[in-house]
mmCIF file of C-alpha atoms and ligand atoms in Angstrom:
data_model
loop_
_atom_site.group_PDB
_atom_site.id
_atom_site.type_symbol
_atom_site.label_atom_id
_atom_site.label_comp_id
_atom_site.label_asym_id
_atom_site.label_seq_id
_atom_site.Cartn_x
_atom_site.Cartn_y
_atom_site.Cartn_z
ATOM 1 C CA UNK A 1 42.291 -77.351 76.655
ATOM 2 C CA UNK A 2 44.018 -77.702 73.297
ATOM 3 C CA UNK A 3 43.004 -79.800 70.311
ATOM 4 C CA UNK A 4 45.513 -82.503 71.289
ATOM 5 C CA UNK A 5 43.872 -83.069 74.679
ATOM 6 C CA UNK A 6 46.791 -81.476 76.482
ATOM 7 C CA UNK A 7 46.626 -78.036 77.991
ATOM 8 C CA UNK A 8 48.716 -76.785 75.041
ATOM 9 C CA UNK A 9 49.483 -78.277 71.662
ATOM 10 C CA UNK A 10 52.989 -76.792 71.645
ATOM 11 C CA UNK A 11 55.350 -75.663 74.368
ATOM 12 C CA UNK A 12 57.859 -73.397 72.642
ATOM 13 C CA UNK A 13 61.191 -72.855 74.366
ATOM 14 C CA UNK A 14 62.669 -69.503 73.422
ATOM 15 C CA UNK A 15 61.069 -66.375 71.968
ATOM 16 C CA UNK A 16 63.707 -65.563 69.367
ATOM 17 C CA UNK A 17 62.877 -65.576 65.674
ATOM 18 C CA UNK A 18 62.544 -69.346 65.360
ATOM 19 C CA UNK A 19 60.224 -69.705 68.348
ATOM 20 C CA UNK A 20 58.184 -66.615 67.494
ATOM 21 C CA UNK A 21 57.603 -67.584 63.857
ATOM 22 C CA UNK A 22 56.592 -71.116 64.886
ATOM 23 C CA UNK A 23 54.269 -69.727 67.554
ATOM 24 C CA UNK A 24 52.599 -67.377 65.043
ATOM 25 C CA UNK A 25 52.163 -69.961 62.299
ATOM 26 C CA UNK A 26 50.940 -72.724 64.592
ATOM 27 C CA UNK A 27 48.522 -70.375 66.341
ATOM 28 C CA UNK A 28 47.186 -69.242 62.968
ATOM 29 C CA UNK A 29 46.631 -72.899 62.123
ATOM 30 C CA UNK A 30 44.480 -73.441 65.200
ATOM 31 C CA UNK A 31 47.031 -74.802 67.668
ATOM 32 C CA UNK A 32 47.381 -73.560 71.207
ATOM 33 C CA UNK A 33 50.928 -72.476 72.050
ATOM 34 C CA UNK A 34 52.782 -71.494 75.189
ATOM 35 C CA UNK A 35 56.084 -69.673 74.797
ATOM 36 C CA UNK A 36 58.658 -69.952 77.587
ATOM 37 C CA UNK A 37 61.423 -67.362 77.712
ATOM 38 C CA UNK A 38 64.437 -67.567 79.997
ATOM 39 C CA UNK A 39 65.174 -63.841 79.860
ATOM 40 C CA UNK A 40 62.956 -61.061 81.136
ATOM 41 C CA UNK A 41 62.157 -60.006 77.566
ATOM 42 C CA UNK A 42 61.144 -61.532 74.236
ATOM 43 C CA UNK A 43 63.092 -61.496 70.978
ATOM 44 C CA UNK A 44 66.191 -63.595 71.625
ATOM 45 C CA UNK A 45 69.374 -61.983 70.433
ATOM 46 C CA UNK A 46 67.664 -59.624 68.014
ATOM 47 C CA UNK A 47 65.935 -57.866 70.925
ATOM 48 C CA UNK A 48 66.200 -54.091 70.859
ATOM 49 C CA UNK A 49 65.607 -51.871 73.875
ATOM 50 C CA UNK A 50 64.207 -48.413 73.346
ATOM 51 C CA UNK A 51 66.339 -46.016 75.361
ATOM 52 C CA UNK A 52 64.990 -42.484 75.060
ATOM 53 C CA UNK A 53 63.998 -43.013 71.454
ATOM 54 C CA UNK A 54 67.100 -44.920 70.339
ATOM 55 C CA UNK A 55 66.565 -48.630 69.669
ATOM 56 C CA UNK A 56 69.621 -50.265 71.172
ATOM 57 C CA UNK A 57 70.623 -53.607 69.638
ATOM 58 C CA UNK A 58 71.331 -55.194 73.020
ATOM 59 C CA UNK A 59 72.956 -58.340 71.653
ATOM 60 C CA UNK A 60 74.928 -56.930 68.745
ATOM 61 C CA UNK A 61 74.031 -55.300 65.437
ATOM 62 C CA UNK A 62 71.240 -57.034 63.521
ATOM 63 C CA UNK A 63 70.630 -56.087 59.923
ATOM 64 C CA UNK A 64 67.846 -57.884 58.160
ATOM 65 C CA UNK A 65 68.752 -58.970 54.640
ATOM 66 C CA UNK A 66 67.430 -61.640 52.337
ATOM 67 C CA UNK A 67 67.338 -62.701 48.747
ATOM 68 C CA UNK A 68 63.989 -64.357 49.199
ATOM 69 C CA UNK A 69 60.932 -62.348 48.240
ATOM 70 C CA UNK A 70 58.831 -64.803 50.218
ATOM 71 C CA UNK A 71 60.745 -64.105 53.460
ATOM 72 C CA UNK A 72 60.855 -60.355 52.789
ATOM 73 C CA UNK A 73 57.082 -60.289 52.271
ATOM 74 C CA UNK A 74 56.654 -62.386 55.403
ATOM 75 C CA UNK A 75 58.525 -60.022 57.731
ATOM 76 C CA UNK A 76 56.897 -56.991 56.124
ATOM 77 C CA UNK A 77 53.513 -58.331 57.200
ATOM 78 C CA UNK A 78 54.592 -57.799 60.812
ATOM 79 C CA UNK A 79 56.772 -54.663 60.677
ATOM 80 C CA UNK A 80 57.596 -51.781 58.377
ATOM 81 C CA UNK A 81 61.255 -51.774 57.357
ATOM 82 C CA UNK A 82 63.432 -48.731 56.673
ATOM 83 C CA UNK A 83 65.981 -48.298 53.877
ATOM 84 C CA UNK A 84 69.058 -48.960 56.036
ATOM 85 C CA UNK A 85 71.978 -50.457 54.099
ATOM 86 C CA UNK A 86 74.834 -51.952 56.092
ATOM 87 C CA UNK A 87 78.131 -50.276 55.182
ATOM 88 C CA UNK A 88 80.516 -50.886 58.077
ATOM 89 C CA UNK A 89 83.913 -49.221 58.080
ATOM 90 C CA UNK A 90 87.113 -50.860 59.368
ATOM 91 C CA UNK A 91 89.644 -49.061 61.561
ATOM 92 C CA UNK A 92 93.112 -50.588 61.395
ATOM 93 C CA UNK A 93 95.695 -48.747 63.481
ATOM 94 C CA UNK A 94 93.872 -45.459 62.956
ATOM 95 C CA UNK A 95 93.362 -45.781 59.181
ATOM 96 C CA UNK A 96 89.844 -46.254 57.845
ATOM 97 C CA UNK A 97 88.834 -48.718 55.128
ATOM 98 C CA UNK A 98 85.506 -49.503 53.529
ATOM 99 C CA UNK A 99 83.991 -52.953 53.847
ATOM 100 C CA UNK A 100 83.227 -55.376 52.376
ATOM 101 C CA UNK A 101 86.372 -55.674 50.280
ATOM 102 C CA UNK A 102 85.682 -53.552 47.220
ATOM 103 C CA UNK A 103 87.222 -50.918 44.931
ATOM 104 C CA UNK A 104 87.030 -48.288 47.696
ATOM 105 C CA UNK A 105 89.019 -50.583 50.008
ATOM 106 C CA UNK A 106 91.577 -51.342 47.302
ATOM 107 C CA UNK A 107 91.992 -47.628 46.529
ATOM 108 C CA UNK A 108 92.460 -46.848 50.243
ATOM 109 C CA UNK A 109 95.061 -49.615 50.536
ATOM 110 C CA UNK A 110 97.009 -49.278 47.306
ATOM 111 C CA UNK A 111 95.717 -46.193 45.460
ATOM 112 C CA UNK A 112 94.650 -48.430 42.578
ATOM 113 C CA UNK A 113 91.862 -46.834 40.568
ATOM 114 C CA UNK A 114 90.617 -49.516 38.190
ATOM 115 C CA UNK A 115 89.355 -53.083 38.673
ATOM 116 C CA UNK A 116 92.229 -54.342 36.510
ATOM 117 C CA UNK A 117 94.834 -52.611 38.693
ATOM 118 C CA UNK A 118 93.205 -54.054 41.827
ATOM 119 C CA UNK A 119 93.071 -57.558 40.370
ATOM 120 C CA UNK A 120 96.721 -57.328 39.260
ATOM 121 C CA UNK A 121 97.770 -56.243 42.734
ATOM 122 C CA UNK A 122 95.919 -59.135 44.381
ATOM 123 C CA UNK A 123 97.175 -61.600 41.781
ATOM 124 C CA UNK A 124 100.734 -60.507 42.466
ATOM 125 C CA UNK A 125 100.259 -61.213 46.191
ATOM 126 C CA UNK A 126 98.589 -64.545 45.539
ATOM 127 C CA UNK A 127 101.257 -65.801 43.150
ATOM 128 C CA UNK A 128 103.745 -65.637 46.015
ATOM 129 C CA UNK A 129 101.580 -68.094 47.944
ATOM 130 C CA UNK A 130 103.106 -71.554 48.257
ATOM 131 C CA UNK A 131 100.091 -73.192 49.808
ATOM 132 C CA UNK A 132 97.244 -73.537 47.323
ATOM 133 C CA UNK A 133 95.384 -75.964 49.516
ATOM 134 C CA UNK A 134 92.530 -73.677 50.517
ATOM 135 C CA UNK A 135 91.024 -75.711 53.333
ATOM 136 C CA UNK A 136 91.274 -73.160 56.136
ATOM 137 C CA UNK A 137 90.121 -69.567 56.546
ATOM 138 C CA UNK A 138 93.594 -68.030 56.287
ATOM 139 C CA UNK A 139 94.584 -69.736 53.041
ATOM 140 C CA UNK A 140 91.209 -69.120 51.486
ATOM 141 C CA UNK A 141 91.199 -65.418 52.448
ATOM 142 C CA UNK A 142 94.733 -64.727 51.232
ATOM 143 C CA UNK A 143 93.942 -66.487 47.995
ATOM 144 C CA UNK A 144 90.890 -64.339 47.338
ATOM 145 C CA UNK A 145 92.036 -60.863 48.484
ATOM 146 C CA UNK A 146 95.814 -61.077 48.945
ATOM 147 C CA UNK A 147 98.119 -60.583 51.915
ATOM 148 C CA UNK A 148 97.524 -56.888 52.640
ATOM 149 C CA UNK A 149 93.757 -57.160 53.033
ATOM 150 C CA UNK A 150 94.202 -60.338 55.049
ATOM 151 C CA UNK A 151 96.749 -58.860 57.465
ATOM 152 C CA UNK A 152 94.964 -55.535 57.957
ATOM 153 C CA UNK A 153 91.291 -56.347 57.751
ATOM 154 C CA UNK A 154 90.784 -60.060 58.367
ATOM 155 C CA UNK A 155 93.369 -61.773 60.562
ATOM 156 C CA UNK A 156 93.054 -59.651 63.733
ATOM 157 C CA UNK A 157 89.270 -59.368 63.636
ATOM 158 C CA UNK A 158 88.793 -63.069 62.896
ATOM 159 C CA UNK A 159 91.165 -64.322 65.565
ATOM 160 C CA UNK A 160 89.570 -62.045 68.166
ATOM 161 C CA UNK A 161 86.077 -63.027 67.066
ATOM 162 C CA UNK A 162 86.683 -66.759 67.181
ATOM 163 C CA UNK A 163 89.475 -66.991 69.770
ATOM 164 C CA UNK A 164 91.311 -69.339 67.423
ATOM 165 C CA UNK A 165 94.099 -69.224 64.874
ATOM 166 C CA UNK A 166 92.633 -68.398 61.446
ATOM 167 C CA UNK A 167 94.303 -71.566 60.115
ATOM 168 C CA UNK A 168 92.060 -73.605 62.423
ATOM 169 C CA UNK A 169 88.811 -72.055 61.203
ATOM 170 C CA UNK A 170 86.514 -73.214 58.377
ATOM 171 C CA UNK A 171 86.402 -71.229 55.122
ATOM 172 C CA UNK A 172 82.600 -70.934 55.398
ATOM 173 C CA UNK A 173 83.054 -68.067 57.903
ATOM 174 C CA UNK A 174 84.905 -65.786 55.521
ATOM 175 C CA UNK A 175 82.779 -66.785 52.544
ATOM 176 C CA UNK A 176 80.022 -64.717 54.159
ATOM 177 C CA UNK A 177 81.784 -61.549 52.989
ATOM 178 C CA UNK A 178 81.580 -60.422 49.364
ATOM 179 C CA UNK A 179 84.681 -59.379 47.383
ATOM 180 C CA UNK A 180 83.803 -56.894 44.657
ATOM 181 C CA UNK A 181 85.594 -55.016 41.943
ATOM 182 C CA UNK A 182 83.044 -52.206 41.958
ATOM 183 C CA UNK A 183 82.798 -49.127 44.192
ATOM 184 C CA UNK A 184 79.977 -50.642 46.238
ATOM 185 C CA UNK A 185 80.103 -50.557 50.047
ATOM 186 C CA UNK A 186 76.928 -52.570 50.624
ATOM 187 C CA UNK A 187 77.970 -55.422 52.953
ATOM 188 C CA UNK A 188 75.371 -57.752 51.470
ATOM 189 C CA UNK A 189 74.509 -58.908 47.957
ATOM 190 C CA UNK A 190 70.898 -59.683 48.847
ATOM 191 C CA UNK A 191 68.008 -58.052 47.019
ATOM 192 C CA UNK A 192 66.207 -56.910 50.189
ATOM 193 C CA UNK A 193 67.597 -55.190 53.281
ATOM 194 C CA UNK A 194 66.431 -52.970 56.136
ATOM 195 C CA UNK A 195 65.761 -52.562 59.848
ATOM 196 C CA UNK A 196 62.275 -52.744 61.366
ATOM 197 C CA UNK A 197 61.200 -49.189 62.072
ATOM 198 C CA UNK A 198 60.881 -48.978 65.841
ATOM 199 C CA UNK A 199 63.280 -51.895 66.409
ATOM 200 C CA UNK A 200 63.194 -55.681 66.280
ATOM 201 C CA UNK A 201 61.190 -56.000 69.478
ATOM 202 C CA UNK A 202 58.273 -54.488 67.601
ATOM 203 C CA UNK A 203 58.541 -57.202 64.964
ATOM 204 C CA UNK A 204 58.680 -59.967 67.575
ATOM 205 C CA UNK A 205 55.778 -58.446 69.522
ATOM 206 C CA UNK A 206 53.714 -58.419 66.348
ATOM 207 C CA UNK A 207 54.568 -62.070 65.682
ATOM 208 C CA UNK A 208 53.584 -63.037 69.221
ATOM 209 C CA UNK A 209 50.329 -61.065 69.355
ATOM 210 C CA UNK A 210 47.649 -63.012 71.226
ATOM 211 C CA UNK A 211 50.037 -65.818 72.254
ATOM 212 C CA UNK A 212 50.719 -66.723 75.875
ATOM 213 C CA UNK A 213 54.304 -65.977 76.914
ATOM 214 C CA UNK A 214 55.954 -66.632 80.249
ATOM 215 C CA UNK A 215 59.174 -64.723 80.845
ATOM 216 C CA UNK A 216 61.931 -65.474 83.379
ATOM 217 C CA UNK A 217 61.331 -69.202 83.009
ATOM 218 C CA UNK A 218 64.267 -71.595 82.931
ATOM 219 C CA UNK A 219 62.832 -74.604 81.093
ATOM 220 C CA UNK A 220 65.610 -76.865 82.368
ATOM 221 C CA UNK A 221 64.654 -76.357 86.006
ATOM 222 C CA UNK A 222 61.337 -78.142 85.376
ATOM 223 C CA UNK A 223 61.743 -79.758 81.995
ATOM 224 C CA UNK A 224 59.431 -82.702 82.545
ATOM 225 C CA UNK A 225 56.726 -80.591 84.091
ATOM 226 C CA UNK A 226 56.714 -78.183 81.148
ATOM 227 C CA UNK A 227 56.803 -80.994 78.600
ATOM 228 C CA UNK A 228 53.820 -82.608 80.291
ATOM 229 C CA UNK A 229 51.734 -79.501 79.646
ATOM 230 C CA UNK A 230 51.993 -79.848 75.882
ATOM 231 C CA UNK A 231 51.593 -82.426 73.163
ATOM 232 C CA UNK A 232 54.888 -81.353 71.571
ATOM 233 C CA UNK A 233 57.854 -79.176 72.431
ATOM 234 C CA UNK A 234 59.702 -76.816 70.116
ATOM 235 C CA UNK A 235 63.169 -76.289 71.477
ATOM 236 C CA UNK A 236 65.386 -73.401 70.314
ATOM 237 C CA UNK A 237 68.144 -73.470 72.928
ATOM 238 C CA UNK A 238 71.510 -75.215 72.926
ATOM 239 C CA UNK A 239 71.115 -78.778 71.676
ATOM 240 C CA UNK A 240 73.900 -80.161 73.894
ATOM 241 C CA UNK A 241 72.205 -78.714 76.965
ATOM 242 C CA UNK A 242 68.889 -80.307 75.952
ATOM 243 C CA UNK A 243 70.595 -83.703 76.086
ATOM 244 C CA UNK A 244 72.314 -82.865 79.342
ATOM 245 C CA UNK A 245 75.738 -82.742 77.617
ATOM 246 C CA UNK A 246 75.658 -86.567 77.396
ATOM 247 C CA UNK A 247 77.892 -86.623 74.330
ATOM 248 C CA UNK A 248 80.129 -83.771 75.464
ATOM 249 C CA UNK A 249 80.021 -79.994 75.280
ATOM 250 C CA UNK A 250 79.687 -78.079 72.044
ATOM 251 C CA UNK A 251 81.704 -74.861 71.923
ATOM 252 C CA UNK A 252 80.146 -71.451 71.320
ATOM 253 C CA UNK A 253 81.474 -67.919 71.152
ATOM 254 C CA UNK A 254 80.015 -65.354 73.444
ATOM 255 C CA UNK A 255 80.111 -61.559 73.523
ATOM 256 C CA UNK A 256 80.405 -58.930 76.179
ATOM 257 C CA UNK A 257 78.829 -55.526 75.619
ATOM 258 C CA UNK A 258 79.815 -52.206 77.120
ATOM 259 C CA UNK A 259 77.143 -49.602 76.434
ATOM 260 C CA UNK A 260 77.405 -45.893 77.239
ATOM 261 C CA UNK A 261 75.415 -42.766 76.537
ATOM 262 C CA UNK A 262 77.467 -39.866 75.193
ATOM 263 C CA UNK A 263 76.405 -36.244 75.144
ATOM 264 C CA UNK A 264 77.338 -35.779 71.487
ATOM 265 C CA UNK A 265 74.989 -35.900 68.549
ATOM 266 C CA UNK A 266 77.124 -38.053 66.306
ATOM 267 C CA UNK A 267 80.039 -40.039 67.707
ATOM 268 C CA UNK A 268 81.418 -42.009 64.771
ATOM 269 C CA UNK A 269 79.232 -41.180 61.767
ATOM 270 C CA UNK A 270 78.319 -44.800 61.049
ATOM 271 C CA UNK A 271 76.245 -47.580 62.641
ATOM 272 C CA UNK A 272 79.262 -49.886 62.951
ATOM 273 C CA UNK A 273 83.038 -49.455 62.912
ATOM 274 C CA UNK A 274 85.107 -52.632 63.081
ATOM 275 C CA UNK A 275 88.447 -52.569 64.875
ATOM 276 C CA UNK A 276 90.480 -55.079 62.942
ATOM 277 C CA UNK A 277 93.819 -55.019 64.776
ATOM 278 C CA UNK A 278 94.540 -57.761 67.276
ATOM 279 C CA UNK A 279 95.598 -55.412 70.079
ATOM 280 C CA UNK A 280 92.252 -53.596 70.370
ATOM 281 C CA UNK A 281 90.244 -55.884 72.664
ATOM 282 C CA UNK A 282 86.823 -55.138 71.177
ATOM 283 C CA UNK A 283 85.838 -55.989 67.615
ATOM 284 C CA UNK A 284 83.386 -53.235 66.893
ATOM 285 C CA UNK A 285 81.714 -50.087 68.123
ATOM 286 C CA UNK A 286 78.028 -49.804 67.381
ATOM 287 C CA UNK A 287 76.312 -46.395 67.310
ATOM 288 C CA UNK A 288 72.696 -47.462 67.483
ATOM 289 C CA UNK A 289 70.920 -44.292 66.336
ATOM 290 C CA UNK A 290 72.337 -44.683 62.816
ATOM 291 C CA UNK A 291 70.289 -47.848 62.208
ATOM 292 C CA UNK A 292 67.228 -45.627 62.131
ATOM 293 C CA UNK A 293 68.761 -42.292 61.090
ATOM 294 C CA UNK A 294 68.184 -40.876 64.587
ATOM 295 C CA UNK A 295 68.520 -37.138 65.160
ATOM 296 C CA UNK A 296 68.638 -37.104 68.979
ATOM 297 C CA UNK A 297 71.035 -34.548 70.546
ATOM 298 C CA UNK A 298 72.836 -37.420 72.364
ATOM 299 C CA UNK A 299 73.984 -40.869 71.296
ATOM 300 C CA UNK A 300 74.377 -44.426 72.622
ATOM 301 C CA UNK A 301 77.343 -46.566 71.683
ATOM 302 C CA UNK A 302 78.316 -50.151 72.450
ATOM 303 C CA UNK A 303 81.726 -51.764 72.387
ATOM 304 C CA UNK A 304 81.478 -55.456 71.538
ATOM 305 C CA UNK A 305 84.114 -57.792 73.032
ATOM 306 C CA UNK A 306 84.252 -61.390 71.810
ATOM 307 C CA UNK A 307 84.891 -64.147 74.322
ATOM 308 C CA UNK A 308 84.617 -67.905 74.759
ATOM 309 C CA UNK A 309 81.250 -69.133 75.986
ATOM 310 C CA UNK A 310 81.171 -70.459 79.538
ATOM 311 C CA UNK A 311 78.209 -71.741 81.509
ATOM 312 C CA UNK A 312 76.136 -68.765 82.630
ATOM 313 C CA UNK A 313 76.987 -66.601 79.564
ATOM 314 C CA UNK A 314 74.823 -66.154 76.484
ATOM 315 C CA UNK A 315 75.823 -68.241 73.464
ATOM 316 C CA UNK A 316 75.925 -66.297 70.186
ATOM 317 C CA UNK A 317 77.910 -68.226 67.627
ATOM 318 C CA UNK A 318 78.296 -71.948 67.037
ATOM 319 C CA UNK A 319 81.887 -72.887 66.241
ATOM 320 C CA UNK A 320 81.427 -75.075 63.191
ATOM 321 C CA UNK A 321 84.908 -76.585 63.083
ATOM 322 C CA UNK A 322 85.628 -80.279 62.539
ATOM 323 C CA UNK A 323 85.791 -81.142 66.237
ATOM 324 C CA UNK A 324 82.457 -79.523 67.137
ATOM 325 C CA UNK A 325 80.653 -80.711 64.017
ATOM 326 C CA UNK A 326 81.579 -84.278 64.885
ATOM 327 C CA UNK A 327 79.876 -83.875 68.266
ATOM 328 C CA UNK A 328 76.913 -81.988 66.801
ATOM 329 C CA UNK A 329 76.201 -84.747 64.277
ATOM 330 C CA UNK A 330 75.786 -87.202 67.132
ATOM 331 C CA UNK A 331 73.369 -84.885 68.934
ATOM 332 C CA UNK A 332 71.463 -84.429 65.691
ATOM 333 C CA UNK A 333 71.102 -88.185 65.465
ATOM 334 C CA UNK A 334 69.747 -88.265 69.033
ATOM 335 C CA UNK A 335 67.339 -85.453 68.185
ATOM 336 C CA UNK A 336 65.853 -87.551 65.368
ATOM 337 C CA UNK A 337 64.687 -90.089 67.929
ATOM 338 C CA UNK A 338 63.139 -87.467 70.181
ATOM 339 C CA UNK A 339 59.706 -87.777 68.632
ATOM 340 C CA UNK A 340 57.893 -85.188 70.687
ATOM 341 C CA UNK A 341 60.465 -82.414 70.315
ATOM 342 C CA UNK A 342 61.261 -80.271 67.304
ATOM 343 C CA UNK A 343 64.661 -78.560 67.315
ATOM 344 C CA UNK A 344 65.333 -75.298 65.489
ATOM 345 C CA UNK A 345 67.274 -72.040 65.318
ATOM 346 C CA UNK A 346 70.950 -71.066 65.590
ATOM 347 C CA UNK A 347 71.618 -72.900 68.844
ATOM 348 C CA UNK A 348 69.482 -76.010 68.404
ATOM 349 C CA UNK A 349 70.649 -76.572 64.806
ATOM 350 C CA UNK A 350 74.201 -75.409 65.662
ATOM 351 C CA UNK A 351 74.268 -73.305 62.498
ATOM 352 C CA UNK A 352 75.644 -69.827 61.777
ATOM 353 C CA UNK A 353 72.239 -68.727 60.513
ATOM 354 C CA UNK A 354 71.263 -65.245 59.398
ATOM 355 C CA UNK A 355 67.842 -64.027 60.474
ATOM 356 C CA UNK A 356 66.161 -64.778 57.147
ATOM 357 C CA UNK A 357 67.524 -68.332 57.228
ATOM 358 C CA UNK A 358 66.117 -68.818 60.729
ATOM 359 C CA UNK A 359 62.699 -67.711 59.513
ATOM 360 C CA UNK A 360 62.896 -70.008 56.480
ATOM 361 C CA UNK A 361 63.852 -72.888 58.748
ATOM 362 C CA UNK A 362 60.950 -72.147 61.144
ATOM 363 C CA UNK A 363 58.456 -71.981 58.264
ATOM 364 C CA UNK A 364 59.769 -75.305 56.971
ATOM 365 C CA UNK A 365 59.404 -76.917 60.387
ATOM 366 C CA UNK A 366 55.829 -75.698 60.613
ATOM 367 C CA UNK A 367 55.069 -77.085 57.146
ATOM 368 C CA UNK A 368 56.461 -80.448 58.284
ATOM 369 C CA UNK A 369 54.383 -80.346 61.470
ATOM 370 C CA UNK A 370 51.230 -79.507 59.527
ATOM 371 C CA UNK A 371 51.762 -82.215 56.937
ATOM 372 C CA UNK A 372 52.388 -84.791 59.673
ATOM 373 C CA UNK A 373 49.133 -83.707 61.314
ATOM 374 C CA UNK A 374 46.911 -84.175 58.273
HETATM 375 N N1 UDP B 401 85.473 -60.438 59.117
HETATM 376 C C1 UDP B 401 86.724 -59.907 59.048
HETATM 377 N N2 UDP B 401 86.870 -58.553 59.150
HETATM 378 C C2 UDP B 401 85.832 -57.723 59.318
HETATM 379 C C3 UDP B 401 84.547 -58.272 59.367
HETATM 380 C C4 UDP B 401 84.387 -59.652 59.280
HETATM 381 O O1 UDP B 401 87.710 -60.628 58.921
HETATM 382 O O2 UDP B 401 86.034 -56.500 59.400
HETATM 383 C C5 UDP B 401 85.354 -61.916 59.032
HETATM 384 C C6 UDP B 401 85.400 -62.554 60.429
HETATM 385 O O3 UDP B 401 86.044 -63.804 60.316
HETATM 386 C C7 UDP B 401 83.936 -62.761 60.728
HETATM 387 C C8 UDP B 401 83.427 -63.152 59.349
HETATM 388 O O4 UDP B 401 84.144 -62.295 58.465
HETATM 389 O O5 UDP B 401 83.739 -63.769 61.690
HETATM 390 C C9 UDP B 401 81.952 -62.990 59.140
HETATM 391 O O6 UDP B 401 81.602 -61.654 59.412
HETATM 392 P P1 UDP B 401 80.093 -61.195 59.550
HETATM 393 O O7 UDP B 401 80.059 -59.716 59.487
HETATM 394 O O8 UDP B 401 79.282 -61.967 58.556
HETATM 395 O O9 UDP B 401 79.750 -61.685 61.005
HETATM 396 P P2 UDP B 401 78.443 -61.395 61.886
HETATM 397 O O10 UDP B 401 78.752 -60.151 62.628
HETATM 398 O O11 UDP B 401 77.277 -61.265 60.943
HETATM 399 O O12 UDP B 401 78.334 -62.601 62.737
#
């Protein structure tokens, strides 16, 4: 029996980062938690499966990065991190370019050797732009890196990724990528970066140590029964599903993965290569061993194909365009009146969160819970 008089103080739906951090913090504060997981494993989409010593990022490449010392110290309490730095390469029609957009990319594109030459080249392409109204992804991207970078490295990848015309997408998506006039291929500007040694599952396992977890449980099949077991529910799934799609369906992007083992030591020489032309159906090839500098005589690679989310698929990305945000805001309003449920994470907050932001959001929710309980 828990402190609240119920069997559990908290029923936590989903064992991804949001659910696992809440479970850890609440347990450490004396609350009894039960974690329900729909899949047959913990970890949400950052789950890694160890296949003969290679930690395979089953739901796409996850690179932990943060600018917050507090969050970096937090995750390092539960796992040791390696020195991995994300430096993906783009393949456009057989030519290779460094990402994010930096002096190496500009040299590969135009043979310019100085920041001034690169800036002049971009400026020349921008000045031909009629439309200075930078409200959509296409206009914003062309205005910051010029036509060539946009056509070769952004347009195809973006339209495959989102299944929409780049003119119909919000600028926030492309603002994730740095543009630099230095020879620096680090994809992120954050102060801290790495991969948990031994994979993300190890990190999640450490967070969930000593906490009851039930796998293969679809909360929605017995929602009321599960809720009745606990004083409060923490819900990390799709917010529209929680409310039975009453206000309409939110759209998500999904992914399909094709994973194969190859009898070569080193297939592509990098953890991730993006395929930025529209006609290649996948967006990237992941070679998992390179996340942890693996030396196995074989390798495992995954081709990642973007697709629209349909019932029965996994949802990966919220589509934060005007139409969906209008619907989400109404669900958020409904959520405010749901006193016994706390909503959090990428799907329940309908936010394109990075892992560190999910953790920060979970810690904030726990602080709110604790202060309400005093
Ligand atoms: N992007 C692009 N070309 C690339 C990589 C990314 O145009 O080679 C754009 C694309 O619109 C993508 C966005 O940048 O959706 C954000 O990319 P990020 O790598 O942050 O996406 P993640 O894989 O982390 O979801």
